[in-house]
mmCIF file of N, CA and C in Angstrom:
data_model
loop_
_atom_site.group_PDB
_atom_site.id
_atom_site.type_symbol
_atom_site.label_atom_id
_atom_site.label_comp_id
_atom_site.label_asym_id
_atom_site.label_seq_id
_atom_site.Cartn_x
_atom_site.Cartn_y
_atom_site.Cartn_z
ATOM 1 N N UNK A 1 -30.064 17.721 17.445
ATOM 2 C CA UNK A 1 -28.725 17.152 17.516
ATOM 3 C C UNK A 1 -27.870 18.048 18.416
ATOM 4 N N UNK A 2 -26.915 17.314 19.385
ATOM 5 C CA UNK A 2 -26.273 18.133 20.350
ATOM 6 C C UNK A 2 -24.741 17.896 19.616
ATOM 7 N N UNK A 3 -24.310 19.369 19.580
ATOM 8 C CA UNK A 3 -23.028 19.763 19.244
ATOM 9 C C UNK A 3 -22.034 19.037 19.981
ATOM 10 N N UNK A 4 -20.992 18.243 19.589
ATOM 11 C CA UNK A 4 -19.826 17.968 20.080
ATOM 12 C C UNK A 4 -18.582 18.087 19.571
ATOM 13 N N UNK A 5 -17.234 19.063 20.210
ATOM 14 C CA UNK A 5 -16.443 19.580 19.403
ATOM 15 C C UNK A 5 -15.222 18.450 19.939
ATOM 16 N N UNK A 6 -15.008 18.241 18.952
ATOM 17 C CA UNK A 6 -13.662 16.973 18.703
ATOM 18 C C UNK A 6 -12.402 17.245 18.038
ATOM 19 N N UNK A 7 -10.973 17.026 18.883
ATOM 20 C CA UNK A 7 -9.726 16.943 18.649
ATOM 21 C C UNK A 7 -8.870 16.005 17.933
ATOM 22 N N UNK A 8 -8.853 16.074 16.645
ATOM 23 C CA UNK A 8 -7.958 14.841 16.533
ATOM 24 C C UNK A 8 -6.512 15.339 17.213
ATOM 25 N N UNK A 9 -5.717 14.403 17.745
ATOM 26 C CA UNK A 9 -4.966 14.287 18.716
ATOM 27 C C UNK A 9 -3.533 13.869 17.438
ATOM 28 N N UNK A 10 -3.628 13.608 16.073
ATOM 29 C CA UNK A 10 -2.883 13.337 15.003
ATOM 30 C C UNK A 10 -3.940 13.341 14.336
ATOM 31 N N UNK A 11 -2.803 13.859 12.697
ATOM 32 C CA UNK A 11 -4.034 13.677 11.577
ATOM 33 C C UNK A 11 -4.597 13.000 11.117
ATOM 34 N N UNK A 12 -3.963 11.660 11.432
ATOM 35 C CA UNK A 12 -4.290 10.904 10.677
ATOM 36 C C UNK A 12 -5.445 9.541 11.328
ATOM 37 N N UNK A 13 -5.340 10.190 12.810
ATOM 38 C CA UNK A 13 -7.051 9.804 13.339
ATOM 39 C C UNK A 13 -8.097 9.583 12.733
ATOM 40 N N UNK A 14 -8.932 8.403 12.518
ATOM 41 C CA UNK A 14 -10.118 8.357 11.826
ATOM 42 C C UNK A 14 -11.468 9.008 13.090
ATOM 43 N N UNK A 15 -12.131 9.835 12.387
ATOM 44 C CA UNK A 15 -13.214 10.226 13.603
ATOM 45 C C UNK A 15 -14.780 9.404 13.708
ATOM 46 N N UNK A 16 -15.001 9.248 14.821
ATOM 47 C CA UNK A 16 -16.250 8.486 14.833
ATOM 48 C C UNK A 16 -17.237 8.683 13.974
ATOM 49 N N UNK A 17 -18.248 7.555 14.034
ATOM 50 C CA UNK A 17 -19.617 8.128 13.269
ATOM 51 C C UNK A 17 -20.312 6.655 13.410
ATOM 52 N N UNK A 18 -21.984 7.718 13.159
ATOM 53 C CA UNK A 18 -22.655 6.274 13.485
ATOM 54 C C UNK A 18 -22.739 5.541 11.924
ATOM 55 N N UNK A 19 -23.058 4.623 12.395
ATOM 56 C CA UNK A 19 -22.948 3.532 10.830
ATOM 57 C C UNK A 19 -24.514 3.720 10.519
ATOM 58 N N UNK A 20 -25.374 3.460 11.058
ATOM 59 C CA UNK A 20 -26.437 3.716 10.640
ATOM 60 C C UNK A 20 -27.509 4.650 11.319
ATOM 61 N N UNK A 21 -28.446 5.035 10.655
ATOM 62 C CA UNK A 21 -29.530 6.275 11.117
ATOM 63 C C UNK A 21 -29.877 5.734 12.601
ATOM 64 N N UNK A 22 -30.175 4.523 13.078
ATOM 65 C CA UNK A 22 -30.813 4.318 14.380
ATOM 66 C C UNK A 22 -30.096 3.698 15.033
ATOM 67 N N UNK A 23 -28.603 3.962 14.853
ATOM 68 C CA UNK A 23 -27.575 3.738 15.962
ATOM 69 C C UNK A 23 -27.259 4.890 16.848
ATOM 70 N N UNK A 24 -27.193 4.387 18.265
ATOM 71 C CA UNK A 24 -27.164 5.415 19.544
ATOM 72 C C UNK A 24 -25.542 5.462 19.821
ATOM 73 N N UNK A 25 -24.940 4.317 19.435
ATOM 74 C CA UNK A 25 -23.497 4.866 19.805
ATOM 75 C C UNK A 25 -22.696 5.102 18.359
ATOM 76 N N UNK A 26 -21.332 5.683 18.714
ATOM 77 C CA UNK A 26 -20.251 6.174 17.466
ATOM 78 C C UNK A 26 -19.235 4.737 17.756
ATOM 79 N N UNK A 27 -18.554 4.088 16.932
ATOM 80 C CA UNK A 27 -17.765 3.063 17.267
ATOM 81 C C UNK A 27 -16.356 4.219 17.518
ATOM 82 N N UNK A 28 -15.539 3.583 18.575
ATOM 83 C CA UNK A 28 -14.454 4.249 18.960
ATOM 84 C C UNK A 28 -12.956 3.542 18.399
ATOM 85 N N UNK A 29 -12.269 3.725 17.517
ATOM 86 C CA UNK A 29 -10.973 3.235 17.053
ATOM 87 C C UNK A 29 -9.725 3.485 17.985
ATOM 88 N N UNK A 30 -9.225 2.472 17.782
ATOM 89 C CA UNK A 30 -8.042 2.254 18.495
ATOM 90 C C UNK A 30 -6.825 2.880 17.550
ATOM 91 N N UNK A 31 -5.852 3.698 18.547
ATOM 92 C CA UNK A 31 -5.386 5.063 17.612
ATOM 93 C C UNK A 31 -3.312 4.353 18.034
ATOM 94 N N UNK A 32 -2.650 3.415 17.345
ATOM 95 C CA UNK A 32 -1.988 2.890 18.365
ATOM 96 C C UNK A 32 -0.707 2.852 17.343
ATOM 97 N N UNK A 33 0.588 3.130 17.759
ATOM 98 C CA UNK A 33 1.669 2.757 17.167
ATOM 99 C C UNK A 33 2.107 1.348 16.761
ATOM 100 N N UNK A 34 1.765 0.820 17.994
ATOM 101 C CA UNK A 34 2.243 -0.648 18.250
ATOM 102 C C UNK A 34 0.962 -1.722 18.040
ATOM 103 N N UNK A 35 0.783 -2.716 17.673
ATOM 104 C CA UNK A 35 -0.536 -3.578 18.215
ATOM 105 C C UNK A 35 -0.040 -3.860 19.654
ATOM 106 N N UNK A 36 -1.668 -4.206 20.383
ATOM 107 C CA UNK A 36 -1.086 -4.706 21.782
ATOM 108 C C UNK A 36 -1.793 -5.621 21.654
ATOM 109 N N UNK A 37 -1.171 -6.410 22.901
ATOM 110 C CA UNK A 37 -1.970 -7.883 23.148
ATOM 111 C C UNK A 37 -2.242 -7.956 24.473
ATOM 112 N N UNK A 38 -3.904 -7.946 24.577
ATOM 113 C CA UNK A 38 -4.053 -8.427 26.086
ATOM 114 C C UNK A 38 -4.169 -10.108 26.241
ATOM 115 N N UNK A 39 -3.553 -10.162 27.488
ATOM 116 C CA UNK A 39 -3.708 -11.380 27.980
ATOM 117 C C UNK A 39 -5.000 -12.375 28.537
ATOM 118 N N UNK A 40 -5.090 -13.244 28.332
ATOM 119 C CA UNK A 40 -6.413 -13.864 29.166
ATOM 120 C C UNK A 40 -6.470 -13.017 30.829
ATOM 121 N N UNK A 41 -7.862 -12.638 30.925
ATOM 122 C CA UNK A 41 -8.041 -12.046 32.298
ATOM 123 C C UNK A 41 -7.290 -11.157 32.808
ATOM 124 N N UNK A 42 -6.390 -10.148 31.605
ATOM 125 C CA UNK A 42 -6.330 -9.041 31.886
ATOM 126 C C UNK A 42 -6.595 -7.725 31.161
ATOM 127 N N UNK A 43 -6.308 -6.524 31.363
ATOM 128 C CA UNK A 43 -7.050 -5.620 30.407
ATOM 129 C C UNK A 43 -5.216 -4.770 30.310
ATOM 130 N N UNK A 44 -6.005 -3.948 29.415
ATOM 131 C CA UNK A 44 -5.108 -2.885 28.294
ATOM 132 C C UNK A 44 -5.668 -1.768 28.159
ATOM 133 N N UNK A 45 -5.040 -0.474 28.156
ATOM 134 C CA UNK A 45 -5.788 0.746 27.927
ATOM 135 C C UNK A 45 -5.418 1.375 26.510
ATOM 136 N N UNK A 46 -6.222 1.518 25.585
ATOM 137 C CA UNK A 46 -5.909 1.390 24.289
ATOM 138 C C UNK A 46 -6.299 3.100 24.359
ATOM 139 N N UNK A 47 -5.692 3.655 23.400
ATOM 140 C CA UNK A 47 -5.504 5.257 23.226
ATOM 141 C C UNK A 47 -6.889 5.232 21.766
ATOM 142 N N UNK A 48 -7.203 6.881 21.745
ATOM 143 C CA UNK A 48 -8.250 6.948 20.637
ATOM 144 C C UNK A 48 -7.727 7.697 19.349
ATOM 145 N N UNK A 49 -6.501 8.530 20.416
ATOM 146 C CA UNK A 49 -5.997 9.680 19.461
ATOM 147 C C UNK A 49 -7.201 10.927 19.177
ATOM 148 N N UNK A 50 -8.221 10.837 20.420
ATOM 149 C CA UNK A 50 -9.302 12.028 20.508
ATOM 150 C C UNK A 50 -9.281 12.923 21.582
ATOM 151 N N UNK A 51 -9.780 13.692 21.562
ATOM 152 C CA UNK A 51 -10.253 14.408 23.004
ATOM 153 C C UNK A 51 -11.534 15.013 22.244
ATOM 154 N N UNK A 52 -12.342 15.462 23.861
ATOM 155 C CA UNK A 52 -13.527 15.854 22.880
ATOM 156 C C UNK A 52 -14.489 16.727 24.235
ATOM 157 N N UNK A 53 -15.370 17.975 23.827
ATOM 158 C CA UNK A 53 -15.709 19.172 24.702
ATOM 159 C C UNK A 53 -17.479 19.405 24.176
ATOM 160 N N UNK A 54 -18.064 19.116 25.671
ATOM 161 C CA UNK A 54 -19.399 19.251 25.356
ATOM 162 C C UNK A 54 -20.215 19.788 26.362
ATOM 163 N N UNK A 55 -21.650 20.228 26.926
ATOM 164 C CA UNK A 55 -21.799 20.820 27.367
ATOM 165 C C UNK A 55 -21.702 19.808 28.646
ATOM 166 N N UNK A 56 -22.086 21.259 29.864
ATOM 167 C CA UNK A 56 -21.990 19.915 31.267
ATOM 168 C C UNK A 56 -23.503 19.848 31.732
ATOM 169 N N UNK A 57 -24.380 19.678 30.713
ATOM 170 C CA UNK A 57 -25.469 18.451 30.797
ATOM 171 C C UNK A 57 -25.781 17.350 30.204
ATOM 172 N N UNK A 58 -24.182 16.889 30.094
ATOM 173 C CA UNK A 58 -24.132 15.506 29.299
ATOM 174 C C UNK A 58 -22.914 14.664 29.848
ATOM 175 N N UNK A 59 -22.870 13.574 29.253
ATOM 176 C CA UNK A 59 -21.588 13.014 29.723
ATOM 177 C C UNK A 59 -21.743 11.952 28.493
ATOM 178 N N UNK A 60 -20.330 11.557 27.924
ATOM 179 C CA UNK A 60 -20.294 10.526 27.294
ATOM 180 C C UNK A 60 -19.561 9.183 27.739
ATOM 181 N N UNK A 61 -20.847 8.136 27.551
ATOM 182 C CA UNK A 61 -20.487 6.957 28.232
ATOM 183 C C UNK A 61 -19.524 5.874 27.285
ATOM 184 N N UNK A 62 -18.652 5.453 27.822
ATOM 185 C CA UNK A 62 -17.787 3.807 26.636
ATOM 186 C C UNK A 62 -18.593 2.725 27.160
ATOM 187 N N UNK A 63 -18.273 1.950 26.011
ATOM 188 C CA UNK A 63 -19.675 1.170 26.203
ATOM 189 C C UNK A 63 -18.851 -0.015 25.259
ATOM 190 N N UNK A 64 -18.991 -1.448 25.924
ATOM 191 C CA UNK A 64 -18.346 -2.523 24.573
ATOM 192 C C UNK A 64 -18.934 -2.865 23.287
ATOM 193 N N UNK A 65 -18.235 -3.261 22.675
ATOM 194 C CA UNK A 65 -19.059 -3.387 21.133
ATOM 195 C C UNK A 65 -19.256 -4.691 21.184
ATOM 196 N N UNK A 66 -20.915 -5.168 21.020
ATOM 197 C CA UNK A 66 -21.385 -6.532 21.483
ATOM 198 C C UNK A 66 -20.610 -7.320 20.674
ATOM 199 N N UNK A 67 -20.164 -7.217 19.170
ATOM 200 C CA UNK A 67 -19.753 -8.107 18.615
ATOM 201 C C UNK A 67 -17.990 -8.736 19.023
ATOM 202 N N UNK A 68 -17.461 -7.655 19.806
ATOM 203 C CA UNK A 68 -16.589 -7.871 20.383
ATOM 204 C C UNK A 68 -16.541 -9.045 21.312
ATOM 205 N N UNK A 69 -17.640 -8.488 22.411
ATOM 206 C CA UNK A 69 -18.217 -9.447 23.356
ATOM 207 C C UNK A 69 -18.460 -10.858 23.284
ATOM 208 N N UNK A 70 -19.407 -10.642 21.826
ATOM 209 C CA UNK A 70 -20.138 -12.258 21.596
ATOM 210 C C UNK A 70 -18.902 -12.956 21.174
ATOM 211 N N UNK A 71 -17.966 -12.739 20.252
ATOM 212 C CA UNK A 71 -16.748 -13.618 19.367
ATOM 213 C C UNK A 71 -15.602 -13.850 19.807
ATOM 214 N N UNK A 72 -15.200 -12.753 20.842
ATOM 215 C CA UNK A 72 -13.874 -12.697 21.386
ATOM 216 C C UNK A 72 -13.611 -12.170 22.816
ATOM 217 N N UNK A 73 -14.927 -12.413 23.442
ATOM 218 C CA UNK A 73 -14.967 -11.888 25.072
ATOM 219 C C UNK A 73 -14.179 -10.821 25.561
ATOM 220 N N UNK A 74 -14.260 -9.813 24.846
ATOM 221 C CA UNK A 74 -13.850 -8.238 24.987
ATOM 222 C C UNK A 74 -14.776 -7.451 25.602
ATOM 223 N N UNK A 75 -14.362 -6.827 26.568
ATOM 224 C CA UNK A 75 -15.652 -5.806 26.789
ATOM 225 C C UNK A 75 -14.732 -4.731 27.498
ATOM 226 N N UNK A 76 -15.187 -3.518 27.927
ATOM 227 C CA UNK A 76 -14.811 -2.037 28.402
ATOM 228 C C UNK A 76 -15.166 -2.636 29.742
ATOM 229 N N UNK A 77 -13.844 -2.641 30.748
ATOM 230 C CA UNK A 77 -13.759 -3.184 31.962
ATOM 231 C C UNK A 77 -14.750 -2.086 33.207
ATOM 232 N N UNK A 78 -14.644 -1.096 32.786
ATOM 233 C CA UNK A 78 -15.547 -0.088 33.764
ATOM 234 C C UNK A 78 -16.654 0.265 33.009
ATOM 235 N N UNK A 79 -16.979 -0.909 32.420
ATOM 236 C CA UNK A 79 -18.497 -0.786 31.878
ATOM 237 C C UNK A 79 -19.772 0.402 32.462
ATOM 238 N N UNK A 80 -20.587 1.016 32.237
ATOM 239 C CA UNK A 80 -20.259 2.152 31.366
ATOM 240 C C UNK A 80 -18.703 3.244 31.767
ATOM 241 N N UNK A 81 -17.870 3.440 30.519
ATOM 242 C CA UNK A 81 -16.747 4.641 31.159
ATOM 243 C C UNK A 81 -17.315 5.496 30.882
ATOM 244 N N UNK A 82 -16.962 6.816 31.650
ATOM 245 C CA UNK A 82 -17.774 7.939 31.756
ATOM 246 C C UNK A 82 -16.909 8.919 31.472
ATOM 247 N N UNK A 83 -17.408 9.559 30.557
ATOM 248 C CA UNK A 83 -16.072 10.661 30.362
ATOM 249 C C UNK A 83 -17.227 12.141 30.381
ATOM 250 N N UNK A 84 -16.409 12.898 31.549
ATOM 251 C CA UNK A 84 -17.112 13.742 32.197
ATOM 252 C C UNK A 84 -17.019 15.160 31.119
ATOM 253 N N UNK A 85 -17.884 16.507 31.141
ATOM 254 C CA UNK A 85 -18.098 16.824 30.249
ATOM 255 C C UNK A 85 -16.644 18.409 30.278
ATOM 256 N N UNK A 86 -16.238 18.417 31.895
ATOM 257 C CA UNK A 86 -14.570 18.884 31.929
ATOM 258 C C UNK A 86 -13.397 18.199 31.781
ATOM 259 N N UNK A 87 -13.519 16.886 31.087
ATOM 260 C CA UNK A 87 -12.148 16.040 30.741
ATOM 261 C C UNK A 87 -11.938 16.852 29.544
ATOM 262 N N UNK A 88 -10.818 17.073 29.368
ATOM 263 C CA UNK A 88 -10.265 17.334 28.135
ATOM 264 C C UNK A 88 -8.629 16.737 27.562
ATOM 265 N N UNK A 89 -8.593 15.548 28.317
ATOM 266 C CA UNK A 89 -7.278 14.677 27.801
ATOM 267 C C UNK A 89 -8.136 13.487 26.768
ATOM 268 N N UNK A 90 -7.078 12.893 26.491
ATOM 269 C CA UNK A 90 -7.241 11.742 25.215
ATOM 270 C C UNK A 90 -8.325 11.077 25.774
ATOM 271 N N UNK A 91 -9.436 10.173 25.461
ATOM 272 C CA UNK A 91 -10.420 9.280 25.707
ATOM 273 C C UNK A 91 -9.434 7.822 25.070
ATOM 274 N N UNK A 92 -9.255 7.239 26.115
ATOM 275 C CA UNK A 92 -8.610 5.842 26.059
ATOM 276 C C UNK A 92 -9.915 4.720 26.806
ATOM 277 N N UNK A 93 -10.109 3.898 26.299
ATOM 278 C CA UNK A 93 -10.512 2.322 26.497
ATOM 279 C C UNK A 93 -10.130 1.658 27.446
ATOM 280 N N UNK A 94 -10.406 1.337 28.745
ATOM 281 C CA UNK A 94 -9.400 0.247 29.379
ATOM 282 C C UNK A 94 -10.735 -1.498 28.738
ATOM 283 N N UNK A 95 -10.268 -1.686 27.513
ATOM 284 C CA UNK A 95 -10.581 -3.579 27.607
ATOM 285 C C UNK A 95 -9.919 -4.312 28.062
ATOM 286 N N UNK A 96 -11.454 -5.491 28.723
ATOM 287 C CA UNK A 96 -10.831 -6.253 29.418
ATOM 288 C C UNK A 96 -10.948 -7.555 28.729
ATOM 289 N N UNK A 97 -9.959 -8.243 28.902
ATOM 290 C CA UNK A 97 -9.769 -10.290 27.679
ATOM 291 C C UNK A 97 -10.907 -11.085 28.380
ATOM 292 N N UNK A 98 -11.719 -10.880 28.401
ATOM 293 C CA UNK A 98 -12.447 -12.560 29.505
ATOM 294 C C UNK A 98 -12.223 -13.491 29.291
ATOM 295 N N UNK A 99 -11.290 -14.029 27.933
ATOM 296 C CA UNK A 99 -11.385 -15.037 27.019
ATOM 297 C C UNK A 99 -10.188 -15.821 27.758
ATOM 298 N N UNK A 100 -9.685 -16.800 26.991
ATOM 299 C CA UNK A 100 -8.331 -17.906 27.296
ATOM 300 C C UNK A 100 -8.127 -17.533 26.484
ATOM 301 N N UNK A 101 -7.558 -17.021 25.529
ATOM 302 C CA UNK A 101 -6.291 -16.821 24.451
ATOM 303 C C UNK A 101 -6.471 -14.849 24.465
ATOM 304 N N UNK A 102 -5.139 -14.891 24.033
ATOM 305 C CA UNK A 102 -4.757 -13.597 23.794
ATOM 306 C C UNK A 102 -5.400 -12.783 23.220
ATOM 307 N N UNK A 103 -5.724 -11.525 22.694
ATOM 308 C CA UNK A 103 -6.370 -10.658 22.010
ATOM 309 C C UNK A 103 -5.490 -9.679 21.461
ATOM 310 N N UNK A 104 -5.652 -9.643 19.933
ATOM 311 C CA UNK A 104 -4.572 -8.605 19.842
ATOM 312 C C UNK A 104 -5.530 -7.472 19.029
ATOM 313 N N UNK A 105 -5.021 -6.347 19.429
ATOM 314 C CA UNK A 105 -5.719 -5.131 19.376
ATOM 315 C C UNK A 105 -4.338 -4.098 18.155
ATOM 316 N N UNK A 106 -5.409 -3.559 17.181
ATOM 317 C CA UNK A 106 -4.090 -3.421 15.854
ATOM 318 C C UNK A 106 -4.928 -1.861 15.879
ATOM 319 N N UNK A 107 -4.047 -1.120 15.530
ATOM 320 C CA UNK A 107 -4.371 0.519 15.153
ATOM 321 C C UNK A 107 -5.407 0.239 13.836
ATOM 322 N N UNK A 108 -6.197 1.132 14.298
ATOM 323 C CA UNK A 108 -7.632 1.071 13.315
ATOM 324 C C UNK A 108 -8.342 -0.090 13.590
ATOM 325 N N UNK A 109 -8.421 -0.356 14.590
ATOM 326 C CA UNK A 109 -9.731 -1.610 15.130
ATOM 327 C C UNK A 109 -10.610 -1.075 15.919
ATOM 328 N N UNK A 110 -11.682 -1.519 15.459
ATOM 329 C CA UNK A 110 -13.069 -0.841 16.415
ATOM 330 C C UNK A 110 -13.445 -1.488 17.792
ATOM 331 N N UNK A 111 -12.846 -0.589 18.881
ATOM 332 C CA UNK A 111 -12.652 -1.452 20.102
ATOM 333 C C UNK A 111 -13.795 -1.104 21.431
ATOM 334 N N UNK A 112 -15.092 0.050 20.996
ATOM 335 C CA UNK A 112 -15.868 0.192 21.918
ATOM 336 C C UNK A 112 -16.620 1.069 20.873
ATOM 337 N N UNK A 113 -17.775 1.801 21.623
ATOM 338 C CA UNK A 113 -18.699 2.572 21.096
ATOM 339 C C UNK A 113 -18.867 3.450 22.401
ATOM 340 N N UNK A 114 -19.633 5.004 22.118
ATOM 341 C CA UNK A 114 -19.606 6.352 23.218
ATOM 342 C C UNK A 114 -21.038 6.946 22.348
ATOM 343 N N UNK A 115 -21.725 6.610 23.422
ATOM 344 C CA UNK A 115 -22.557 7.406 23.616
ATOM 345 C C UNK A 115 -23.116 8.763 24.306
ATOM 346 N N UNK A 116 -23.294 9.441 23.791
ATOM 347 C CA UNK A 116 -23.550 10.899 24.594
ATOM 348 C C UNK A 116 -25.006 10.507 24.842
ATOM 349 N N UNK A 117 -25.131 10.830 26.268
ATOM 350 C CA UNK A 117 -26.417 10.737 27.682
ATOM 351 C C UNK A 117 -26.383 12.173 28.439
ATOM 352 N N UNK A 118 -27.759 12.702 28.638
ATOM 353 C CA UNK A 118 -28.190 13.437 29.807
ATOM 354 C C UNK A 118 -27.425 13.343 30.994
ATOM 355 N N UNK A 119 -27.259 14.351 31.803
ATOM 356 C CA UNK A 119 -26.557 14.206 33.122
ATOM 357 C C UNK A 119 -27.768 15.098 34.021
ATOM 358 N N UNK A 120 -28.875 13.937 34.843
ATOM 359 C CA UNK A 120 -29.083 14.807 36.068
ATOM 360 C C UNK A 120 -28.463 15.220 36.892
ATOM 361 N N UNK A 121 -28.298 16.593 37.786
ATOM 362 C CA UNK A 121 -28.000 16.245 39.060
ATOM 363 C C UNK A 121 -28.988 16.978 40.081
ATOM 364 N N UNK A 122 -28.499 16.127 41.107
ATOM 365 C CA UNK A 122 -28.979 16.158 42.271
ATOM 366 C C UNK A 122 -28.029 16.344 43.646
ATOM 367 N N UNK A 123 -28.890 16.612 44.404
ATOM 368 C CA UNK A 123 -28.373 17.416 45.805
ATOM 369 C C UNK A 123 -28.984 16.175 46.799
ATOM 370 N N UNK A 124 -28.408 16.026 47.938
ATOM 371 C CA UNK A 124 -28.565 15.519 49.207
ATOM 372 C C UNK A 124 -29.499 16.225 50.075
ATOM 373 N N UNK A 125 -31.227 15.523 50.786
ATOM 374 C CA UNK A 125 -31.295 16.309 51.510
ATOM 375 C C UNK A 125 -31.198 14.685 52.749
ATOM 376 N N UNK A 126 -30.839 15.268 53.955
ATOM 377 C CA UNK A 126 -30.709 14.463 55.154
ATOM 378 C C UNK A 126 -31.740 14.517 55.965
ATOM 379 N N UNK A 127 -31.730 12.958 56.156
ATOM 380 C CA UNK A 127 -32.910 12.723 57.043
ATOM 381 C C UNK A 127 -32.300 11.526 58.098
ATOM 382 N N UNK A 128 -33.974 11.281 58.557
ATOM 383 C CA UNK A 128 -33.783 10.792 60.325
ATOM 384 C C UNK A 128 -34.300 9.381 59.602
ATOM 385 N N UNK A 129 -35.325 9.340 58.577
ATOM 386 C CA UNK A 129 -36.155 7.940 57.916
ATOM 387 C C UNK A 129 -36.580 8.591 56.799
ATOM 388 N N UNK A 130 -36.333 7.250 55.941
ATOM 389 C CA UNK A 130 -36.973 7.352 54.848
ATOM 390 C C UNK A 130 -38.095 6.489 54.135
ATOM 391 N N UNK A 131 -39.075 6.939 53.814
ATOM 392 C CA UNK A 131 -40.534 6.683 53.302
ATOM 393 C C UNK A 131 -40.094 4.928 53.397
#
């Protein structure tokens, strides 16, 4: 298991977790004063009330929550979001409505899932042709 150290951003933040043993992502809550409402065919950047510090051979990806998807055509508009492993501001959501009617998004709603992934990297070498 890889260590990840997490901020609640207020106390009263609920913190992720997986629901079950052979789930790969944490569901991500929407951390919000106000409910918002996105519009048909547009998106909203919903706050988590987290920040969060891990090593830099990882990155954690946002990812939509299918059931979102299948019932109410919600999904995380920069499908996978990537939150790099030197961010250290709030992790916010931008969802996007695909739907015709409104979507309203209420503090304490489960509005994506983050998975922590490997980060290769790699270097450029330059050439004249390639194979």
């Amino acid at each position: 298991m890889v260590k990840v150290l997490i901020k609640k951003l207020d106390s009263s933040v609920k913190l992720p977790e997986y629901k079950t043993s052979g789930a790969s992502g944490m569901d991500l809550i929407a951390f919000l004063k106000n409910p918002v409402n996105i519009k048909p065919k547009k998106s909203s950047l919903i706050p988590t009330g987290l920040s969060v510090a891990f090593s830099e051979r990882y990155e954690i990806q946002i990812r939509p929550r299918s059931g979102l998807a299948a019932k109410k055509n919600i999904s995380v508009l920069n499908t996978p979001g990537t939150i790099d492993s030197d961010y250290r501001g709030e992790i916010k959501v931008i969802l996007f409505n695909h739907g015709n009617e409104k979507f309203l998004v209420n503090n304490g709603d489960r509005i994506a899932q983050m998975v922590l992934m490997p980060v290769l990297k790699f270097e450029f070498e330059e050439t004249k042709d390639l194979p």
